[in-house]
């Protein structure tokens, strides 16, 4: 086995050389072990991007095996799950605590925290994107939502954890049932927000259970091989892509702060800081940001708390005088200084760590609880950004069309599996201009795997694309000029009538959003039902939001707007980008999702008399055919068919010039207009 | 002039006799002057109902003139508007105040307060349904919303009041601009709620302006002829109509109170009390409730604070031992008693007067701020109530169809005007079983008057129904077994193509709601856009909610659910009744509204595989044809046409047996199915 592995490494080494890799095998191993800090590798796609621009299939396979073996060794080397909990409990005793909260997120409430901050995964093994553990002396519980009920059972040990539904039996109800009055449960004030922790403190207080802030995280004390903080370099994001100078953005944000009666704002969201200062980083997989904090004063002066090793000379030059670079450990003192002069300070209660609020309050500052002043202007893309985003989507569309054309031939052969499809798609994208990597791990779900909404293919779950099944691929890329996110569902061979019915209903819902016009002031919560009504009509629904905001070479998920059943009351404004992704999932059978990114724009004025008003509408950014083999026109309206035909015509005319002849022929066929069935 | 008037009274006297009136002319005059307390007359329809069941047209006209002349005399007799403000300012000085808030509502936050509580109207002359005045020493302002911009200019004196938009320049922004620091502005804690007044106090505090609660209302001191409190008798509402006993409802509400950790709840909403105790009263026009307060204890004991002169012997018997009748002036002491024992008390912050909260807090009670525990169960009608409501709608439908059939002949003659249409419709309804009066003043809008959303016809605004125009009639009745509310818009002569287009879009929106299916947990805020999308598509919209809750022989407006752009997040539950009333209003030209009441019910389970879920849908309660002369089927989908045809078939089969032969013939024609246009 050892030999075989060494043989594998020899093969890998020669493949690395043959492909002109910039990394040695030793560096790859350090990356896998989390000992090399920048940029963070979480999956094989990111590795490949590091190794070389263009890779052979052999090298891909070799890299994948190598990565898996590194991971296996890492797990072997470190503490077993039971020993980890035991060690944590011992550390708690030392701090006079009876329990501890282990949330999933980090100091920045990152959706995908860096490896260093993946405390929940290290402790429990659970790697889903939402969850929290409560560790008591005698028992422990792991709370996840409905998406992860199965996954948590596979990853975490039921001997160590009770698995609870975060909605039906959340920590606020579980703790009082499982802890006695007087119990002291610690939490790390860096990892919780005021609005997140307050209700739990309240619930515990009624049961005379005390939630206590710790000064140092006891889990970090026992996580002996906790990876270092990422140290990826920070680069300027040029104004000819950003569209507006940092100075301009800073004065606008300062005016918002002043409008709220505050003298400064504390920024804790890395994408807000990246947007405001026109910089990009590499501390996180998929999202080009650098972790840090900032204080923005109404004067326009910015204190940026970030490890100076990350700051490239180009950024230093760019920053000039109004942006002061300070070391991360000065952050607390800076907050205290703000407080001692009694300053009213804006802090976003849903994103800032409790620690920040504590420091300010302890020093005497007045907390002005308002949204992060960067979030709304960041969401409303300017015309320069939009031009870049449109261009990025055209390149991304060409890559996706090339992939779909390839799939139309390769899919039915039975030789394609989920992993090879991911690689193939990656290859088409990686060749494009301004390509910087994926915007999230590609979701590649064949057959029943497509029904798992947050599916990530592994070597264990990898399935072949089989005839008579559906294949769902949800993917996106980061380009210097824009971020993409697109889902297409394709029939492999002949679909059933049920598949066509469901796909068409999802398409009708997608069209409902795509063709919506709505007055200024309308929010995504008001439009959401347009995406669901065709499914609701036959007693079906889908269990995720209809759409999320998307950044411009920033997070593939951003606020403040969204399209969803609840908590979606921020009105749309021109320039906001939002995904339009209704779906339908039949457990154990197939999954369907049709996703385009849309940008909000002013609708042309209608000839409807004197009282017609300014309306908004969506413009589709994403350009790739929707599989007409899955469309049943008999349940569509003429307007819906017209919309699909004109979307397809636009895809064909825009993408054809950018693809090879074979893809162009396929595109021609895939975008042929559908005719409107005559009434019976 | 005096003679002429006396002549009029002689004629009226003889007409009263001829029609078998139960009231003398003297009693009518006392009613007009507000000196006769029960039931309150606000319009000629209510007078007519008091006078006799069936009236001649002559008597109607005579009553209308008489009422107008009484009103004119009342105004003449009393203080002029300038003198009223002056008197109020003098009273303020006596109380060491520099200003005073005069809101529209009463102690119960009634939508249509009794005459005694119409302080804003008395002071300013403004009679709209929403507004507030701020009186300062040197200036005063009257704040109304967009619906009343025109009306306020006609009714109030611009020399006395600055007219402000309640949204663009509300009291919270106007006061700091118009009052100096240190200004003391009084408000009556009986007339404001905690959640209503708190933001204003906050705004004033930043400008160092003090809002001060008054012990007695200075306006009441100067309103020398303020009418007495209404004293209409309270009757039992029989359990065979209510469906559930008061005892049952009380224990359910008590359980809710206990669930919130409270020992008692203070009920301040008259419809909650009427529902809970299975009684009905007559203190307000149109809504069969009696004004009073109640304290509901978790034990199930109820203290009802209500003038004992209103309580009929039948009600006393019905109440039994668990309901204690107490005098209104004992209410404060009872709240103080609750407080002294430190009881946690549930109070609804959006409906309870500040005065109630004060009394409780001063005495040491702990306020549990939660919704009135009666509101949700009251909204979910039980099967007995629903049977009654369905029956009431069938009778109401027969009356409306008779009216529409009459209108189809009389309308084009040019002899019908808005007032005579109101009378005619009233006559058809008044003959029905269980009829108790109108549920609101009929909105009868011909031509341009139809575009005024809250239009109330007067002798001055009365218009003839003209050929080529639209006539909008929004009306409803109170029956012992149900409350109705219906709007139909009818073409008089030939409509224009634009009218047909707009009407059809409103109809498509109405159908969008009527045919919606939606999962449990869905609220009206999520469905609202289904009613608007057809208008939004051509740059149009309507400026009111799509639907409001409706009581069962209670308020025609009730919560907690609604269909609207905002503040509509209470999920629908089976048994909730909601109006479905999209519209379109072209100022100066015409108004369109199509309104049915709908009841929420479980949808039949669809054959859509294993994952089909329980869905809800609406059942139309209202039964009356929609004018097909205004329908343009070329812009409708086949599903929409199918829905309309099947609704019309149901109207025809249900109503035909209940109407005369002439109406039946008209109904046959009006409900003929429309055919689906063939695709071009």
Coordinates of C-alpha atoms in Angstrom, one line a residue, chain A residues 56-510:
Chain A
X56 CA -4.1 16.5 -18.9
X57 CA -6.8 14.1 -17.8
X58 CA -4.1 11.8 -16.3
X59 CA -2.9 14.6 -14.1
X60 CA -6.4 15.4 -13.0
X61 CA -6.9 11.8 -11.9
X62 CA -3.5 11.7 -10.2
X63 CA -4.2 14.9 -8.3
X64 CA -7.5 13.7 -7.1
X65 CA -6.0 10.4 -5.7
X66 CA -3.2 12.4 -4.1
X67 CA -5.6 14.8 -2.4
X68 CA -7.8 12.0 -1.1
X69 CA -4.8 10.2 0.3
X70 CA -3.5 13.4 2.0
X71 CA -6.9 13.9 3.6
X72 CA -7.1 10.3 4.8
X73 CA -3.6 10.6 6.4
X74 CA -4.6 13.9 8.0
X75 CA -7.6 12.3 9.7
X76 CA -5.5 9.3 10.8
X77 CA -2.8 11.6 12.2
X78 CA -5.1 13.7 14.3
X79 CA -7.3 13.0 17.3
X80 CA -10.3 10.7 16.9
X81 CA -13.7 12.5 17.3
X82 CA -14.3 11.1 20.8
X83 CA -10.8 12.3 22.0
X84 CA -11.5 15.7 20.5
X85 CA -14.8 16.1 22.5
X86 CA -13.0 14.8 25.6
X87 CA -10.1 17.3 25.2
X88 CA -12.6 20.1 24.8
X89 CA -14.5 19.1 27.9
X90 CA -11.2 19.1 29.9
X91 CA -10.5 22.6 28.6
X92 CA -13.9 23.7 29.6
X93 CA -13.4 22.5 33.2
X94 CA -10.2 24.6 33.3
X95 CA -12.3 27.6 32.5
X96 CA -14.9 26.7 35.0
X97 CA -17.5 26.1 32.3
X98 CA -20.1 23.2 32.1
X99 CA -20.6 23.6 28.3
X100 CA -19.7 25.4 25.1
X101 CA -21.3 26.5 21.9
X102 CA -19.5 25.5 18.6
X103 CA -21.1 27.4 15.7
X104 CA -20.2 26.9 12.1
X105 CA -19.2 30.4 11.2
X106 CA -16.1 32.6 11.8
X107 CA -15.4 36.2 13.0
X108 CA -16.8 37.5 9.7
X109 CA -19.9 35.3 9.6
X110 CA -18.4 33.8 6.4
X111 CA -20.7 31.4 4.6
X112 CA -17.6 29.2 3.9
X113 CA -15.1 29.9 6.6
X114 CA -11.4 29.2 6.1
X115 CA -10.0 25.9 7.3
X116 CA -8.6 27.5 10.4
X117 CA -12.2 28.5 11.4
X118 CA -13.9 25.2 10.6
X119 CA -14.2 24.3 14.2
X120 CA -17.5 22.5 13.9
X121 CA -16.1 20.3 11.2
X122 CA -12.9 19.6 13.2
X123 CA -14.9 18.7 16.3
X124 CA -17.7 16.7 14.9
X125 CA -16.8 15.7 11.3
X126 CA -19.9 17.4 10.0
X127 CA -19.1 19.6 6.9
X128 CA -22.5 21.0 5.9
X129 CA -22.9 24.7 5.4
X130 CA -25.2 25.4 8.5
X131 CA -25.2 23.9 12.0
X132 CA -24.1 24.4 15.6
X133 CA -23.0 22.0 18.3
X134 CA -23.7 22.3 22.0
X135 CA -21.3 20.5 24.2
X136 CA -22.3 19.8 27.8
X137 CA -20.4 17.7 30.4
X138 CA -22.4 14.5 30.0
X139 CA -24.0 15.0 26.6
X140 CA -23.7 16.9 23.4
X141 CA -26.0 17.8 20.5
X142 CA -25.5 18.7 16.9
X143 CA -28.2 20.9 15.3
X144 CA -28.7 20.8 11.5
X145 CA -31.5 21.8 9.1
X146 CA -33.5 19.4 6.9
X147 CA -31.0 19.5 4.1
X148 CA -28.4 17.8 6.3
X149 CA -30.4 15.2 8.2
X150 CA -28.8 12.4 6.2
X151 CA -25.4 13.9 5.9
X152 CA -24.9 14.5 9.6
X153 CA -25.6 10.8 10.3
X154 CA -22.9 9.8 7.9
X155 CA -20.3 12.3 9.1
X156 CA -20.8 12.6 12.9
X157 CA -20.8 9.9 15.6
X158 CA -24.2 9.2 17.1
X159 CA -22.5 7.9 20.2
X160 CA -21.1 11.4 20.8
X161 CA -23.9 13.6 19.5
X162 CA -27.6 13.7 19.7
X163 CA -28.8 14.9 16.2
X164 CA -31.4 17.6 16.4
X165 CA -33.4 19.6 14.0
X166 CA -32.4 23.2 14.2
X167 CA -36.0 24.3 13.5
X168 CA -38.0 21.8 15.5
X169 CA -35.7 21.4 18.5
X170 CA -33.2 24.3 18.5
X171 CA -30.5 25.0 21.2
X172 CA -32.9 27.4 22.8
X173 CA -35.3 24.5 23.6
X174 CA -32.8 21.7 23.9
X175 CA -30.5 23.4 26.4
X176 CA -33.1 24.0 29.1
X177 CA -34.3 20.4 28.8
X178 CA -30.8 19.0 29.1
X179 CA -29.0 21.3 31.5
X180 CA -29.8 22.1 35.2
X181 CA -30.3 25.6 36.6
X182 CA -27.0 27.1 37.3
X183 CA -25.2 25.5 34.3
X184 CA -22.5 27.7 32.9
X185 CA -22.2 27.5 29.1
X186 CA -19.4 29.3 27.3
X187 CA -19.5 30.9 23.9
X188 CA -16.8 32.8 21.9
X189 CA -18.0 36.4 21.4
X190 CA -16.0 36.5 18.1
X191 CA -18.1 33.8 16.5
X192 CA -21.6 35.0 17.4
X193 CA -23.6 38.1 16.4
X194 CA -25.8 40.2 18.8
X195 CA -28.9 39.3 16.9
X196 CA -27.9 35.6 16.7
X197 CA -27.1 35.1 20.4
X198 CA -29.6 37.3 22.1
X199 CA -32.7 35.0 21.8
X200 CA -30.6 32.1 23.1
X201 CA -29.4 34.0 26.1
X202 CA -33.0 34.9 26.8
X203 CA -34.2 31.3 26.6
X204 CA -31.4 30.2 28.9
X205 CA -32.0 33.0 31.3
X206 CA -35.6 31.8 32.0
X207 CA -34.2 28.4 32.9
X208 CA -31.4 30.0 35.0
X209 CA -28.7 28.8 32.7
X210 CA -25.9 31.2 32.2
X211 CA -24.3 31.9 28.8
X212 CA -20.8 33.2 29.4
X213 CA -18.4 34.8 27.0
X214 CA -15.0 33.2 26.9
X215 CA -11.8 35.3 26.6
X216 CA -10.1 32.6 24.6
X217 CA -11.7 29.8 22.7
X218 CA -11.2 26.5 24.5
X219 CA -11.6 24.6 21.3
X220 CA -8.7 26.4 19.8
X221 CA -6.6 25.4 22.8
X222 CA -7.2 21.7 22.1
X223 CA -7.0 21.9 18.3
X224 CA -3.2 21.5 18.3
X225 CA -2.8 21.4 14.5
X226 CA -5.3 24.2 13.8
X227 CA -4.2 25.6 10.4
X228 CA -2.8 29.2 10.4
X229 CA -4.8 32.1 9.2
X230 CA -4.7 32.5 5.4
X231 CA -2.2 35.0 4.1
X232 CA -3.1 35.4 0.4
X233 CA -1.9 38.6 -1.2
X234 CA -4.3 41.5 -1.6
X235 CA -4.3 43.1 -5.1
X236 CA -5.9 46.4 -6.3
X237 CA -9.2 46.0 -8.2
X238 CA -8.7 48.5 -11.0
X239 CA -11.2 51.4 -11.2
X240 CA -11.8 50.6 -14.9
X241 CA -13.4 47.4 -13.7
X242 CA -14.8 48.6 -10.4
X243 CA -16.4 51.7 -12.1
X244 CA -16.0 54.0 -9.1
X245 CA -13.0 55.0 -7.1
X246 CA -12.6 53.9 -3.5
X247 CA -12.6 57.6 -2.6
X248 CA -16.0 58.1 -4.1
X249 CA -17.4 55.0 -2.4
X250 CA -15.9 56.0 0.9
X251 CA -17.6 59.4 0.8
X252 CA -20.9 57.9 -0.1
X253 CA -20.7 55.4 2.7
X254 CA -19.6 58.2 5.1
X255 CA -22.7 60.2 4.2
X256 CA -24.8 57.2 5.1
X257 CA -23.1 56.9 8.4
X258 CA -23.7 60.5 9.1
X259 CA -27.3 60.2 8.1
X260 CA -27.7 57.6 10.9
X261 CA -26.2 60.0 13.4
X262 CA -23.0 58.0 13.8
X263 CA -19.4 59.2 13.7
X264 CA -18.0 55.9 12.4
X265 CA -18.9 52.4 11.3
X266 CA -17.2 49.1 12.0
X267 CA -17.0 46.9 9.0
X268 CA -16.6 43.2 9.7
X269 CA -17.7 41.7 6.3
X270 CA -14.7 41.0 4.1
X271 CA -16.7 41.6 0.9
X272 CA -17.8 45.0 2.1
X273 CA -14.2 46.0 2.8
X274 CA -13.0 44.6 -0.6
X275 CA -15.8 46.5 -2.4
X276 CA -15.2 49.8 -0.5
X277 CA -11.4 49.9 -0.9
X278 CA -11.4 48.4 -4.5
X279 CA -9.2 45.5 -3.5
X280 CA -9.4 41.7 -3.9
X281 CA -7.8 38.9 -2.0
X282 CA -7.5 35.2 -1.8
X283 CA -8.1 34.1 1.8
X284 CA -11.2 32.1 1.0
X285 CA -11.9 29.5 -1.6
X286 CA -14.1 30.8 -4.4
X287 CA -14.6 34.3 -3.0
X288 CA -11.8 36.8 -3.8
X289 CA -11.6 38.6 -0.5
X290 CA -9.1 39.1 2.3
X291 CA -10.1 38.6 5.9
X292 CA -9.9 41.7 8.0
X293 CA -11.8 44.5 9.8
X294 CA -12.2 48.2 9.1
X295 CA -13.4 51.3 10.8
X296 CA -14.8 53.9 8.5
X297 CA -15.0 57.4 10.0
X298 CA -17.4 60.1 8.8
X299 CA -14.4 62.1 7.9
X300 CA -13.6 59.5 5.2
X301 CA -10.6 58.2 7.0
X302 CA -10.4 54.4 7.0
X303 CA -8.5 52.2 9.5
X304 CA -7.9 48.8 7.9
X305 CA -6.9 46.0 10.3
X306 CA -5.2 43.3 8.2
X307 CA -2.0 41.4 8.4
X308 CA 0.5 43.6 6.6
X309 CA 2.1 40.6 5.0
X310 CA -0.9 40.3 2.7
X311 CA -0.7 43.9 1.4
X312 CA 1.1 44.0 -1.9
X313 CA 3.1 47.2 -2.8
X314 CA 0.5 48.0 -5.5
X315 CA -2.2 48.1 -2.9
X316 CA -0.1 50.3 -0.6
X317 CA 0.4 52.8 -3.4
X318 CA -3.3 52.7 -4.2
X319 CA -4.4 53.3 -0.7
X320 CA -2.7 56.7 -0.3
X321 CA -3.2 58.6 2.9
X322 CA -6.9 58.3 3.8
X323 CA -6.5 54.5 4.4
X324 CA -4.3 53.6 7.3
X325 CA -3.1 50.0 7.5
X326 CA -3.0 48.7 11.1
X327 CA -2.2 45.3 12.6
X328 CA -5.1 43.0 13.5
X329 CA -4.2 43.1 17.2
X330 CA -4.7 46.9 17.3
X331 CA -8.4 46.5 16.4
X332 CA -9.6 46.1 20.0
X333 CA -7.7 49.2 21.1
X334 CA -9.1 51.2 18.2
X335 CA -12.6 50.3 19.2
X336 CA -11.9 51.2 22.8
X337 CA -10.5 54.6 21.6
X338 CA -13.7 55.2 19.7
X339 CA -15.6 54.5 22.8
X340 CA -13.7 56.6 25.2
X341 CA -14.6 59.8 23.4
X342 CA -18.3 58.7 23.6
X343 CA -18.7 58.4 19.8
X344 CA -22.0 57.0 18.4
X345 CA -20.7 54.0 16.2
X346 CA -22.7 52.2 13.6
X347 CA -22.5 48.4 14.0
X348 CA -24.6 45.9 12.0
X349 CA -26.3 43.7 14.6
X350 CA -26.7 40.7 12.3
X351 CA -23.1 40.5 11.1
X352 CA -20.8 42.1 13.6
X353 CA -19.3 39.8 16.3
X354 CA -20.6 40.3 19.9
X355 CA -16.9 41.0 20.7
X356 CA -17.0 44.2 18.7
X357 CA -20.1 45.5 20.4
X358 CA -18.7 44.6 23.8
X359 CA -15.5 46.5 23.2
X360 CA -17.4 49.6 22.1
X361 CA -19.9 49.5 24.9
X362 CA -17.3 48.8 27.6
X363 CA -15.5 51.9 26.5
X364 CA -18.6 54.0 26.5
X365 CA -19.5 54.2 22.8
X366 CA -23.2 54.6 21.8
X367 CA -24.1 51.7 19.5
X368 CA -26.1 52.7 16.4
X369 CA -27.6 49.4 15.2
X370 CA -28.0 49.8 11.4
X371 CA -27.1 47.7 8.4
X372 CA -23.5 47.7 7.1
X373 CA -23.4 50.9 4.9
X374 CA -21.6 49.1 2.1
X375 CA -24.1 46.4 1.5
X376 CA -26.7 48.3 -0.5
X377 CA -24.4 50.3 -2.7
X378 CA -22.3 47.2 -3.3
X379 CA -25.5 45.4 -4.5
X380 CA -26.4 48.1 -7.0
X381 CA -23.8 47.6 -9.7
X382 CA -22.7 50.6 -11.7
X383 CA -22.7 50.7 -15.5
X384 CA -19.0 49.9 -15.7
X385 CA -19.4 46.9 -13.4
X386 CA -22.5 45.8 -15.4
X387 CA -20.6 45.9 -18.7
X388 CA -17.9 43.7 -17.1
X389 CA -20.5 41.4 -15.7
X390 CA -22.2 41.1 -19.1
X391 CA -18.9 40.3 -20.8
X392 CA -18.0 37.7 -18.2
X393 CA -21.4 36.1 -18.7
X394 CA -20.8 35.9 -22.5
X395 CA -17.5 34.2 -22.0
X396 CA -19.0 31.9 -19.3
X397 CA -21.9 31.2 -21.7
X398 CA -19.5 30.2 -24.5
X399 CA -17.8 27.8 -22.0
X400 CA -21.1 26.4 -20.9
X401 CA -22.4 26.0 -24.4
X402 CA -19.2 24.1 -25.4
X403 CA -19.7 21.9 -22.4
X404 CA -23.4 21.2 -23.2
X405 CA -22.5 20.5 -26.9
X406 CA -19.9 18.0 -25.8
X407 CA -22.4 16.5 -23.3
X408 CA -25.0 16.1 -26.0
X409 CA -22.7 13.6 -27.7
X410 CA -20.8 12.2 -24.8
X411 CA -23.7 11.9 -22.3
X412 CA -25.6 9.2 -24.1
X413 CA -22.5 7.0 -24.5
X414 CA -22.6 6.0 -20.9
X415 CA -18.9 7.0 -20.4
X416 CA -19.5 10.3 -18.6
X417 CA -19.8 10.5 -14.8
X418 CA -20.4 13.4 -12.4
X419 CA -16.7 13.9 -11.8
X420 CA -15.5 13.8 -15.4
X421 CA -18.3 16.3 -16.2
X422 CA -17.0 18.6 -13.5
X423 CA -13.5 18.4 -15.0
X424 CA -14.7 18.9 -18.5
X425 CA -16.7 22.0 -17.6
X426 CA -13.8 23.4 -15.6
X427 CA -11.5 23.0 -18.6
X428 CA -13.9 24.9 -20.9
X429 CA -14.0 27.7 -18.4
X430 CA -10.4 27.8 -17.4
X431 CA -9.4 28.8 -20.9
X432 CA -11.5 32.0 -20.9
X433 CA -10.1 35.5 -20.4
X434 CA -10.0 36.9 -16.9
X435 CA -10.8 33.5 -15.4
X436 CA -9.8 33.4 -11.7
X437 CA -11.4 30.1 -10.5
X438 CA -14.8 28.7 -9.6
X439 CA -17.3 30.8 -7.6
X440 CA -18.3 27.7 -5.7
X441 CA -17.8 23.9 -5.8
X442 CA -19.6 22.6 -8.9
X443 CA -22.8 20.7 -8.2
X444 CA -22.9 17.9 -10.6
X445 CA -25.8 15.6 -9.9
X446 CA -26.8 12.6 -12.1
X447 CA -30.1 10.9 -11.5
X448 CA -31.0 10.7 -7.8
X449 CA -28.0 12.7 -6.8
X450 CA -29.6 15.7 -8.6
X451 CA -32.4 15.6 -6.0
X452 CA -29.9 16.5 -3.3
X453 CA -30.0 20.3 -3.3
X454 CA -26.6 20.9 -1.9
X455 CA -24.9 17.9 -3.5
X456 CA -21.1 17.9 -3.8
X457 CA -19.8 14.9 -5.8
X458 CA -17.1 12.8 -4.2
X459 CA -15.3 9.7 -5.4
X460 CA -17.7 7.7 -3.2
X461 CA -20.9 9.2 -4.5
X462 CA -19.8 9.6 -8.1
X463 CA -22.5 8.3 -10.6
X464 CA -22.5 7.7 -14.3
X465 CA -24.9 9.7 -16.5
X466 CA -27.4 7.0 -17.5
X467 CA -29.9 7.0 -20.3
X468 CA -33.4 8.0 -19.3
X469 CA -32.1 10.1 -16.4
X470 CA -31.7 13.8 -15.8
X471 CA -28.3 15.5 -15.2
X472 CA -28.2 18.7 -13.1
X473 CA -25.2 20.9 -13.2
X474 CA -25.0 24.1 -11.1
X475 CA -21.7 25.9 -11.5
X476 CA -20.1 29.3 -11.7
X477 CA -16.8 31.1 -12.1
X478 CA -15.0 34.1 -10.8
X479 CA -13.7 36.3 -13.6
X480 CA -11.9 39.6 -13.0
X481 CA -14.9 41.4 -14.4
X482 CA -17.7 39.3 -13.0
X483 CA -19.1 36.4 -11.0
X484 CA -21.3 33.8 -12.7
X485 CA -23.7 31.2 -11.3
X486 CA -25.8 29.0 -13.7
X487 CA -27.8 25.8 -13.5
X488 CA -28.9 23.7 -16.4
X489 CA -30.8 20.4 -16.2
X490 CA -30.3 18.1 -19.2
X491 CA -32.1 14.9 -20.3
X492 CA -29.8 12.0 -21.0
X493 CA -31.6 9.9 -23.5
X494 CA -35.4 10.1 -23.4
X495 CA -37.1 11.7 -20.4
X496 CA -40.4 10.4 -19.0
X497 CA -43.6 12.4 -19.3
X498 CA -43.4 13.2 -15.6
X499 CA -39.9 14.6 -15.9
X500 CA -41.1 16.8 -18.8
X501 CA -44.2 18.0 -16.8
X502 CA -42.1 18.9 -13.8
X503 CA -39.3 20.5 -15.9
X504 CA -41.9 22.6 -17.8
X505 CA -43.5 23.8 -14.5
X506 CA -40.1 24.8 -13.2
X507 CA -39.5 26.6 -16.5
X508 CA -42.9 28.4 -16.2
X509 CA -41.8 29.6 -12.8
X510 CA -38.5 30.7 -14.1

